[in-house]
Short mmCIF file of C-alpha atoms and ligand atoms in Angstrom, two decimals:
data_model
loop_
_atom_site.label_atom_id
_atom_site.label_comp_id
_atom_site.label_asym_id
_atom_site.label_seq_id
_atom_site.Cartn_x
_atom_site.Cartn_y
_atom_site.Cartn_z
CA MET A 1 11.67 -62.47 31.68
CA PRO A 2 15.14 -64.14 31.46
CA PRO A 3 15.37 -67.47 33.34
CA ASP A 4 18.07 -66.06 35.62
CA ALA A 5 16.18 -62.82 36.40
CA PRO A 6 17.51 -61.56 39.73
CA VAL A 7 15.48 -61.10 42.90
CA HIS A 8 15.21 -57.38 43.72
CA LEU A 9 15.03 -56.50 47.39
CA LEU A 10 12.77 -53.67 48.54
CA PRO A 11 12.52 -52.00 51.97
CA MET A 12 10.73 -53.79 54.83
CA ALA A 13 11.54 -57.27 53.50
CA SER A 14 9.55 -56.92 50.27
CA SER A 15 11.01 -58.30 47.04
CA TYR A 16 10.22 -59.06 43.41
CA ARG A 17 11.43 -60.88 40.32
CA GLY A 18 10.57 -59.79 36.80
CA PRO A 19 8.90 -56.51 35.94
CA LEU A 20 6.77 -54.78 38.57
CA SER A 21 3.26 -53.71 37.67
CA PRO A 22 3.11 -49.95 36.93
CA ALA A 23 0.45 -49.78 39.63
CA CYS A 24 2.90 -51.13 42.22
CA THR A 25 5.57 -48.64 41.14
CA GLN A 26 3.14 -45.73 41.55
CA CYS A 27 1.98 -47.10 44.88
CA ALA A 28 5.55 -47.31 46.23
CA GLU A 29 6.06 -43.67 45.20
CA GLY A 30 2.90 -42.61 47.06
CA ARG A 31 1.24 -41.55 43.77
CA LYS A 32 -1.71 -43.97 43.78
CA MET A 33 -5.02 -42.80 45.16
CA VAL A 34 -7.06 -45.54 46.84
CA LEU A 35 -10.67 -45.45 45.68
CA PHE A 36 -12.83 -47.60 47.94
CA VAL A 37 -16.05 -48.00 45.93
CA THR A 38 -18.16 -50.05 48.36
CA GLY A 39 -17.68 -52.01 51.56
CA VAL A 40 -20.20 -54.61 50.45
CA CYS A 41 -18.73 -57.97 49.50
CA ARG A 42 -20.43 -61.35 49.30
CA PHE A 43 -17.26 -63.41 49.73
CA ARG A 44 -16.62 -62.83 53.44
CA CYS A 45 -13.05 -64.13 53.58
CA PHE A 46 -12.04 -65.00 57.13
CA TYR A 47 -8.92 -62.81 56.81
CA CYS A 48 -10.76 -59.76 55.41
CA PRO A 49 -8.97 -56.64 56.75
CA VAL A 50 -11.62 -54.03 55.82
CA SER A 51 -12.17 -51.75 58.84
CA PRO A 52 -15.43 -51.93 60.85
CA ASN A 53 -16.63 -48.48 59.73
CA ARG A 54 -16.51 -49.63 56.07
CA ASN A 55 -17.03 -53.40 56.25
CA GLN A 56 -20.28 -54.41 54.45
CA LYS A 57 -21.35 -50.74 54.26
CA ASP A 58 -22.11 -49.24 50.88
CA VAL A 59 -19.86 -46.20 51.26
CA VAL A 60 -17.29 -44.57 48.96
CA TYR A 61 -13.94 -43.13 50.06
CA ALA A 62 -11.06 -41.59 48.14
CA ASN A 63 -8.11 -42.26 50.48
CA GLU A 64 -9.54 -41.08 53.85
CA ARG A 65 -12.06 -38.67 52.29
CA ARG A 66 -15.73 -39.69 52.21
CA VAL A 67 -17.05 -39.26 48.65
CA TYR A 68 -20.56 -37.88 48.21
CA ARG A 69 -20.13 -36.34 44.75
CA ASP A 70 -17.66 -36.65 41.90
CA GLU A 71 -15.94 -33.42 42.93
CA ASP A 72 -14.88 -35.01 46.28
CA LEU A 73 -13.03 -37.71 44.40
CA LEU A 74 -11.40 -35.31 41.94
CA ASP A 75 -10.38 -32.94 44.76
CA GLU A 76 -8.65 -35.76 46.59
CA ALA A 77 -6.80 -36.86 43.44
CA ARG A 78 -5.62 -33.28 42.86
CA THR A 79 -4.68 -32.78 46.51
CA MET A 80 -2.27 -35.70 46.48
CA GLY A 81 -1.14 -35.22 42.86
CA ALA A 82 -2.29 -38.76 42.03
CA GLY A 83 -0.68 -40.41 39.02
CA GLY A 84 -3.18 -43.25 39.16
CA THR A 85 -5.93 -44.87 41.17
CA GLY A 86 -6.40 -48.32 42.69
CA ILE A 87 -10.05 -49.32 42.86
CA THR A 88 -10.89 -51.52 45.81
CA GLY A 89 -13.60 -52.51 48.28
CA GLY A 90 -15.53 -54.71 49.31
CA ASP A 91 -15.93 -56.14 45.88
CA PRO A 92 -15.90 -53.42 43.19
CA LEU A 93 -17.60 -55.67 40.64
CA GLY A 94 -20.67 -55.73 42.90
CA VAL A 95 -21.16 -52.05 41.91
CA VAL A 96 -19.89 -52.27 38.35
CA ASP A 97 -21.98 -49.33 37.06
CA ARG A 98 -20.44 -47.09 39.72
CA VAL A 99 -16.94 -48.34 38.88
CA GLU A 100 -17.45 -47.74 35.16
CA HIS A 101 -18.58 -44.19 35.93
CA TYR A 102 -15.44 -43.53 38.01
CA VAL A 103 -13.16 -45.11 35.40
CA ARG A 104 -14.56 -42.80 32.72
CA LEU A 105 -14.51 -39.78 35.06
CA LEU A 106 -10.86 -40.27 36.07
CA LYS A 107 -9.67 -40.95 32.54
CA SER A 108 -11.55 -37.99 31.07
CA THR A 109 -10.34 -35.63 33.83
CA PHE A 110 -6.71 -36.68 34.20
CA GLY A 111 -6.02 -38.19 30.77
CA PRO A 112 -5.10 -41.67 29.52
CA SER A 113 -1.86 -41.79 31.51
CA HIS A 114 -3.77 -41.82 34.82
CA HIS A 115 -3.24 -45.52 35.57
CA LEU A 116 -6.25 -47.45 36.85
CA HIS A 117 -6.18 -50.88 38.43
CA LEU A 118 -8.91 -52.83 40.20
CA TYR A 119 -9.05 -55.69 42.72
CA THR A 120 -11.83 -58.23 42.53
CA HIS A 121 -12.82 -61.61 43.82
CA GLU A 122 -15.44 -62.12 41.10
CA PRO A 123 -14.26 -63.85 37.90
CA ASN A 124 -16.80 -62.10 35.72
CA ALA A 125 -15.61 -61.77 32.10
CA GLU A 126 -18.52 -59.61 30.99
CA LYS A 127 -18.00 -56.97 33.70
CA LEU A 128 -14.22 -56.90 33.30
CA ARG A 129 -14.44 -56.61 29.53
CA ARG A 130 -16.83 -53.69 29.96
CA LEU A 131 -14.43 -51.94 32.34
CA ALA A 132 -11.50 -52.58 30.00
CA ALA A 133 -13.47 -50.87 27.23
CA ALA A 134 -14.12 -47.92 29.57
CA GLY A 135 -10.38 -47.48 30.19
CA LEU A 136 -9.39 -49.75 33.09
CA ASP A 137 -5.68 -50.61 32.66
CA GLU A 138 -5.28 -53.62 34.92
CA PHE A 139 -7.21 -56.00 37.17
CA ARG A 140 -6.04 -58.28 39.94
CA LEU A 141 -8.02 -61.40 40.70
CA HIS A 142 -8.22 -62.47 44.31
CA ILE A 143 -8.55 -66.26 43.94
CA PRO A 144 -10.01 -67.89 47.08
CA HIS A 145 -7.58 -70.18 48.90
CA TYR A 146 -9.86 -73.23 48.59
CA LEU A 147 -9.46 -73.05 44.79
CA TRP A 148 -5.67 -72.73 44.71
CA GLY A 149 -4.33 -75.39 42.37
CA PRO A 150 -4.75 -76.19 38.69
CA LEU A 151 -7.84 -73.93 38.29
CA THR A 152 -9.88 -76.67 36.72
CA ALA A 153 -13.30 -77.82 37.95
CA ASP A 154 -14.49 -75.21 40.51
CA GLY A 155 -11.61 -72.83 39.75
CA ARG A 156 -12.22 -72.87 36.00
CA ALA A 157 -13.96 -69.46 35.93
CA TYR A 158 -10.76 -67.78 37.19
CA ARG A 159 -8.68 -69.55 34.54
CA GLU A 160 -11.09 -68.52 31.77
CA VAL A 161 -11.00 -64.84 32.73
CA LEU A 162 -7.19 -64.83 32.97
CA GLU A 163 -6.89 -66.53 29.58
CA ALA A 164 -9.41 -64.24 27.85
CA ALA A 165 -8.26 -60.86 29.19
CA PRO A 166 -5.36 -60.12 26.78
CA ALA A 167 -7.89 -59.88 23.94
CA TRP A 168 -9.60 -57.03 25.82
CA GLY A 169 -6.40 -54.94 25.89
CA ILE A 170 -5.97 -55.04 29.67
CA ARG A 171 -3.19 -56.30 31.96
CA ARG A 172 -4.25 -59.06 34.32
CA GLY A 173 -2.68 -60.44 37.45
CA VAL A 174 -3.47 -62.31 40.63
CA GLU A 175 -3.16 -60.86 44.12
CA ILE A 176 -3.55 -63.08 47.17
CA PRO A 177 -2.49 -63.24 50.81
CA VAL A 178 0.08 -65.90 51.68
CA LEU A 179 -1.52 -68.43 54.04
CA PRO A 180 1.48 -70.27 55.48
CA GLU A 181 -0.26 -73.64 55.89
CA LYS A 182 -1.27 -73.68 52.19
CA GLU A 183 2.23 -73.92 50.74
CA ALA A 184 1.59 -76.93 48.51
CA GLU A 185 -1.63 -75.46 47.07
CA LEU A 186 0.05 -72.10 46.53
CA ARG A 187 3.00 -73.64 44.67
CA ARG A 188 0.57 -75.52 42.45
CA LEU A 189 -1.37 -72.32 41.78
CA LEU A 190 1.80 -70.42 40.83
CA LYS A 191 2.69 -73.18 38.37
CA THR A 192 -0.77 -72.86 36.83
CA LEU A 193 -0.49 -69.08 36.59
CA GLU A 194 2.89 -69.41 34.91
CA GLU A 195 1.36 -71.80 32.35
CA ILE A 196 -1.48 -69.35 31.70
CA GLY A 197 1.08 -66.55 31.28
CA VAL A 198 -0.45 -63.96 33.62
CA ASP A 199 1.25 -60.56 33.61
CA PHE A 200 2.16 -60.78 37.30
CA VAL A 201 1.40 -62.27 40.70
CA ASN A 202 1.33 -60.18 43.86
CA LEU A 203 1.72 -61.95 47.17
CA ASN A 204 0.63 -60.09 50.28
CA GLU A 205 1.75 -60.83 53.81
CA LEU A 206 -1.20 -62.21 55.78
CA GLU A 207 -1.69 -59.75 58.61
CA PHE A 208 -3.75 -59.19 61.71
CA SER A 209 -6.18 -56.27 61.70
CA GLU A 210 -8.87 -54.97 64.02
CA THR A 211 -11.48 -56.80 61.92
CA ASN A 212 -9.90 -60.22 61.48
CA GLU A 213 -7.91 -60.62 64.71
CA ALA A 214 -10.34 -62.97 66.49
CA LYS A 215 -10.90 -65.14 63.41
CA LEU A 216 -7.15 -65.50 62.77
CA HIS A 217 -6.51 -66.48 66.39
CA ASP A 218 -9.39 -68.99 66.26
CA ARG A 219 -7.73 -70.65 63.27
CA GLY A 220 -4.43 -70.90 65.14
CA TYR A 221 -2.49 -68.12 63.41
CA ALA A 222 0.05 -66.26 65.56
CA LEU A 223 1.80 -62.93 65.26
CA ASP A 224 5.21 -62.90 63.59
CA PRO A 225 7.50 -61.98 66.50
CA ARG A 226 9.82 -59.89 64.32
CA ARG A 227 7.65 -56.76 64.07
CA GLY A 228 4.41 -55.36 62.72
CA TRP A 229 1.13 -57.23 62.29
CA GLY A 230 2.21 -60.05 59.99
CA VAL A 231 1.19 -63.66 60.63
CA ARG A 232 4.02 -66.02 61.59
CA GLY A 233 5.26 -67.97 58.57
CA SER A 234 3.63 -65.79 55.91
CA ARG A 235 6.65 -63.66 55.17
CA ALA A 236 9.15 -66.53 55.05
CA LEU A 237 7.00 -68.53 52.64
CA ALA A 238 6.39 -65.51 50.40
CA GLN A 239 10.12 -64.75 50.20
CA ALA A 240 10.86 -68.37 49.29
CA LEU A 241 8.19 -68.30 46.58
CA VAL A 242 9.69 -65.16 45.03
CA ARG A 243 13.15 -66.80 44.97
CA GLU A 244 11.93 -70.13 43.67
CA SER A 245 9.14 -69.17 41.25
CA GLY A 246 9.32 -70.28 37.63
CA PRO A 247 11.26 -68.17 35.12
CA ALA A 248 8.17 -67.00 33.22
CA LEU A 249 6.24 -65.64 36.20
CA PRO A 250 6.78 -61.99 37.29
CA ILE A 251 6.19 -62.15 41.03
CA HIS A 252 6.17 -59.57 43.80
CA TYR A 253 5.89 -59.93 47.57
CA CYS A 254 4.50 -56.86 49.36
CA SER A 255 4.97 -56.96 53.14
CA SER A 256 2.60 -55.29 55.58
CA GLY A 257 5.55 -53.16 56.76
CA PHE A 258 6.12 -51.92 53.20
CA LYS A 259 2.49 -50.83 52.93
CA ASP A 260 2.72 -48.81 56.15
CA SER A 261 6.28 -47.55 56.16
CA VAL A 262 6.86 -46.92 52.47
CA GLN A 263 3.62 -46.59 50.48
CA MET A 264 1.65 -44.74 53.15
CA ARG A 265 4.56 -42.58 54.25
CA GLN A 266 5.33 -41.53 50.67
CA ARG A 267 1.71 -40.56 50.12
CA LEU A 268 1.61 -38.56 53.35
CA LEU A 269 4.82 -36.75 52.41
CA ARG A 270 3.29 -35.81 49.05
CA GLN A 271 0.08 -34.65 50.67
CA ALA A 272 1.92 -32.65 53.35
CA GLU A 273 4.04 -30.96 50.71
CA ARG A 274 0.97 -29.95 48.73
CA THR A 275 -1.53 -29.11 51.44
CA ALA A 276 0.17 -28.16 54.74
CA PRO A 277 0.04 -24.42 55.57
CA THR A 278 3.42 -22.71 55.18
CA PHE A 279 3.65 -22.09 58.93
CA ALA A 280 3.28 -25.82 59.80
CA GLU A 281 6.26 -28.02 60.65
CA ARG A 282 6.55 -31.19 58.56
CA THR A 283 7.99 -34.40 59.99
CA PRO A 284 10.02 -37.08 58.15
CA ASP A 285 7.04 -39.45 58.63
CA GLY A 286 4.76 -37.23 56.56
CA THR A 287 2.76 -35.86 59.49
CA VAL A 288 2.31 -32.15 60.18
CA VAL A 289 2.77 -30.27 63.48
CA LEU A 290 0.63 -27.20 64.24
CA GLY A 291 0.28 -24.80 67.12
CA VAL A 292 -3.40 -24.68 68.05
CA VAL A 293 -5.38 -22.32 70.32
CA GLU A 294 -8.91 -23.34 71.24
CA PRO A 295 -10.93 -20.41 72.67
CA ASP A 296 -14.25 -21.23 74.30
CA GLY A 297 -17.55 -21.12 72.43
CA ALA A 298 -18.50 -17.52 73.27
CA VAL A 299 -15.48 -15.95 71.61
CA ASP A 300 -15.72 -14.28 68.18
CA LEU A 301 -12.86 -16.33 66.72
CA PRO A 302 -11.76 -14.18 63.73
CA ARG A 303 -11.80 -10.97 65.81
CA TRP A 304 -9.91 -12.54 68.69
CA ALA A 305 -7.35 -14.05 66.29
CA SER A 306 -6.65 -10.74 64.54
CA ARG A 307 -6.32 -8.91 67.89
CA ILE A 308 -3.81 -11.49 69.18
CA ALA A 309 -1.98 -11.48 65.86
CA ARG A 310 -1.58 -7.67 66.04
CA ARG A 311 -0.32 -7.88 69.59
CA HIS A 312 2.31 -10.49 68.70
CA GLY A 313 3.19 -9.12 65.26
CA TRP A 314 1.91 -12.13 63.29
CA GLY A 315 1.25 -11.52 59.60
CA PRO A 316 -1.80 -12.88 57.69
CA ASP A 317 0.24 -15.88 56.48
CA ASP A 318 1.41 -16.73 59.99
CA TYR A 319 -1.90 -18.10 61.23
CA ARG A 320 -5.34 -19.24 60.09
CA VAL A 321 -8.76 -19.53 61.68
CA ASP A 322 -10.45 -22.93 61.46
CA VAL A 323 -14.08 -22.04 62.11
CA ALA A 324 -15.36 -25.62 61.81
CA ARG A 325 -12.97 -26.85 64.53
CA ARG A 326 -13.31 -23.59 66.53
CA ARG A 327 -9.59 -22.98 66.70
CA VAL A 328 -6.71 -20.79 65.55
CA GLU A 329 -3.69 -22.52 63.99
CA LEU A 330 -0.16 -21.13 63.74
CA ALA A 331 3.49 -22.18 63.76
CA PRO A 332 4.20 -24.30 66.84
CA GLY A 333 7.39 -22.30 67.49
CA ARG A 334 5.47 -19.01 67.63
CA LEU A 335 2.82 -20.48 69.88
CA ARG A 336 5.37 -21.91 72.30
CA GLY A 337 6.62 -18.37 72.86
CA ALA A 338 3.15 -16.88 73.33
CA ALA A 339 1.17 -19.68 75.00
CA ASP A 340 1.73 -18.67 78.65
CA GLY A 341 0.17 -15.24 78.04
CA LEU A 342 -3.00 -16.63 76.44
CA PRO A 343 -6.23 -17.18 78.36
CA TRP A 344 -7.25 -20.18 76.24
CA PRO A 345 -5.87 -23.71 75.93
CA ALA A 346 -2.89 -23.88 73.58
CA PHE A 347 -1.51 -27.15 72.21
CA GLU A 348 1.07 -28.52 69.86
CA VAL A 349 -0.83 -30.95 67.65
CA GLU A 350 0.54 -33.55 65.22
CA VAL A 351 -1.89 -34.56 62.47
CA TYR A 352 -2.02 -36.55 59.24
CA PRO A 353 -2.20 -34.25 56.18
CA THR A 354 -5.28 -36.18 55.05
CA ALA A 355 -8.91 -35.18 54.54
CA ASP A 356 -9.86 -36.54 57.98
CA ALA A 357 -6.82 -34.77 59.59
CA LEU A 358 -6.40 -37.69 61.99
CA GLU A 359 -4.70 -36.46 65.17
CA VAL A 360 -1.62 -38.44 66.20
CA GLU A 361 -0.60 -36.55 69.32
CA ARG A 362 -1.37 -33.35 71.25
CA THR A 363 0.86 -31.70 73.82
CA PRO A 364 -0.43 -28.96 76.20
CA LEU A 365 1.55 -25.70 75.99
CA ASN A 366 -0.02 -23.68 78.83
CA ARG A 367 -1.94 -23.97 82.10
CA ALA A 368 -5.34 -23.74 80.45
CA ALA A 369 -4.45 -26.60 78.12
CA LEU A 370 -3.12 -28.68 81.01
CA ALA A 371 -6.34 -28.09 82.95
CA ARG A 372 -8.42 -29.20 79.97
CA ALA A 373 -6.26 -32.27 79.35
CA THR A 374 -6.45 -33.22 83.03
CA ALA A 375 -10.24 -32.74 83.10
CA ALA A 376 -10.57 -34.91 79.98
CA VAL A 377 -8.56 -37.73 81.60
CA GLY A 378 -10.55 -37.39 84.83
CA GLY A 379 -13.81 -37.50 82.91
CA THR A 380 -13.10 -40.83 81.20
S1 SF4 B 1 -12.92 -60.40 48.75
FE1 SF4 B 1 -11.77 -58.77 49.75
S2 SF4 B 1 -13.32 -57.38 50.58
FE2 SF4 B 1 -14.34 -59.31 50.09
S3 SF4 B 1 -14.33 -60.43 52.03
FE3 SF4 B 1 -12.54 -61.10 50.82
S4 SF4 B 1 -10.87 -59.77 51.56
FE4 SF4 B 1 -12.80 -58.80 52.20
#
């Protein structure tokens, strides 16, 4: 990297100097699948953001889809048109056999260009060398904050892995959250990483989450008043470190806003484009809007749907029956015109185009729907 390499600005206050990791490029384009291989982790960082339904649970998810068999994982990758996969947890090296299996599975199914990177807290040369041989392209070491510095003495294991990795044919970097009160230690660590010659450093904005909120408040961290869930001081320090880092250290600051508003949105847009039914309306945020009718349990759903479709002149591509959710889905515009004449609750529903189809909002379109919504509020 030239000594005067410019700082590149990205949306939502993110920035970088020097080349970006291919994994980060794919992530920004929404082309990286997130493979969560286990929630179990022995490190228990106070800022750990892993959600309560995954934290310390030995579960596997591909994006939002629970993985029970290999086909679940491959389906999810195909559904979003993944160009690569980021392997995360918990600590993936705690289940290294499982990770090696997935590395081989993804490479053999999608080819060598399917880029694979992995996050880990464990500086374990033997496991990482094994994964490199299986096809892993890149790893990112999460060095604990109490070891930030010259990586001698207690931090030596991290230094040794970073120094040895090039011989295994794998890219290696460091990815850590920016703790604003640790500026001196962080600057010393960056100097060390530059001396080692790591391929890149990724700085993440320290952010509040459902899981870590109480612990962060207990330690005196406060919310950045500007927006989002970032911790006050984290962003400003990260931006200064990107500007002031040494000339031989590719460095990238990824804000919490960038993760939500750019990476996640891009992935949702890709998934919506590939999976939403043709009658659905797609929003600029990547969500999908459907018209939904929810007949009661006694109704023969397919028969009722085809009778209503005939009456209103809907073709077979204009609606679909979701037997599992006991509902009929169609274009919201069509349903708005027909809702008043239906005996069952009709709604306009906005959902994520993800495997869990998380519902963002639902709006009643007729009296029956209003009555149900009112009863639901009254019942809480
Ligand atoms: S290493 Fe990662 S998963 Fe483990 S406790 Fe720390 S932040 Fe959480």
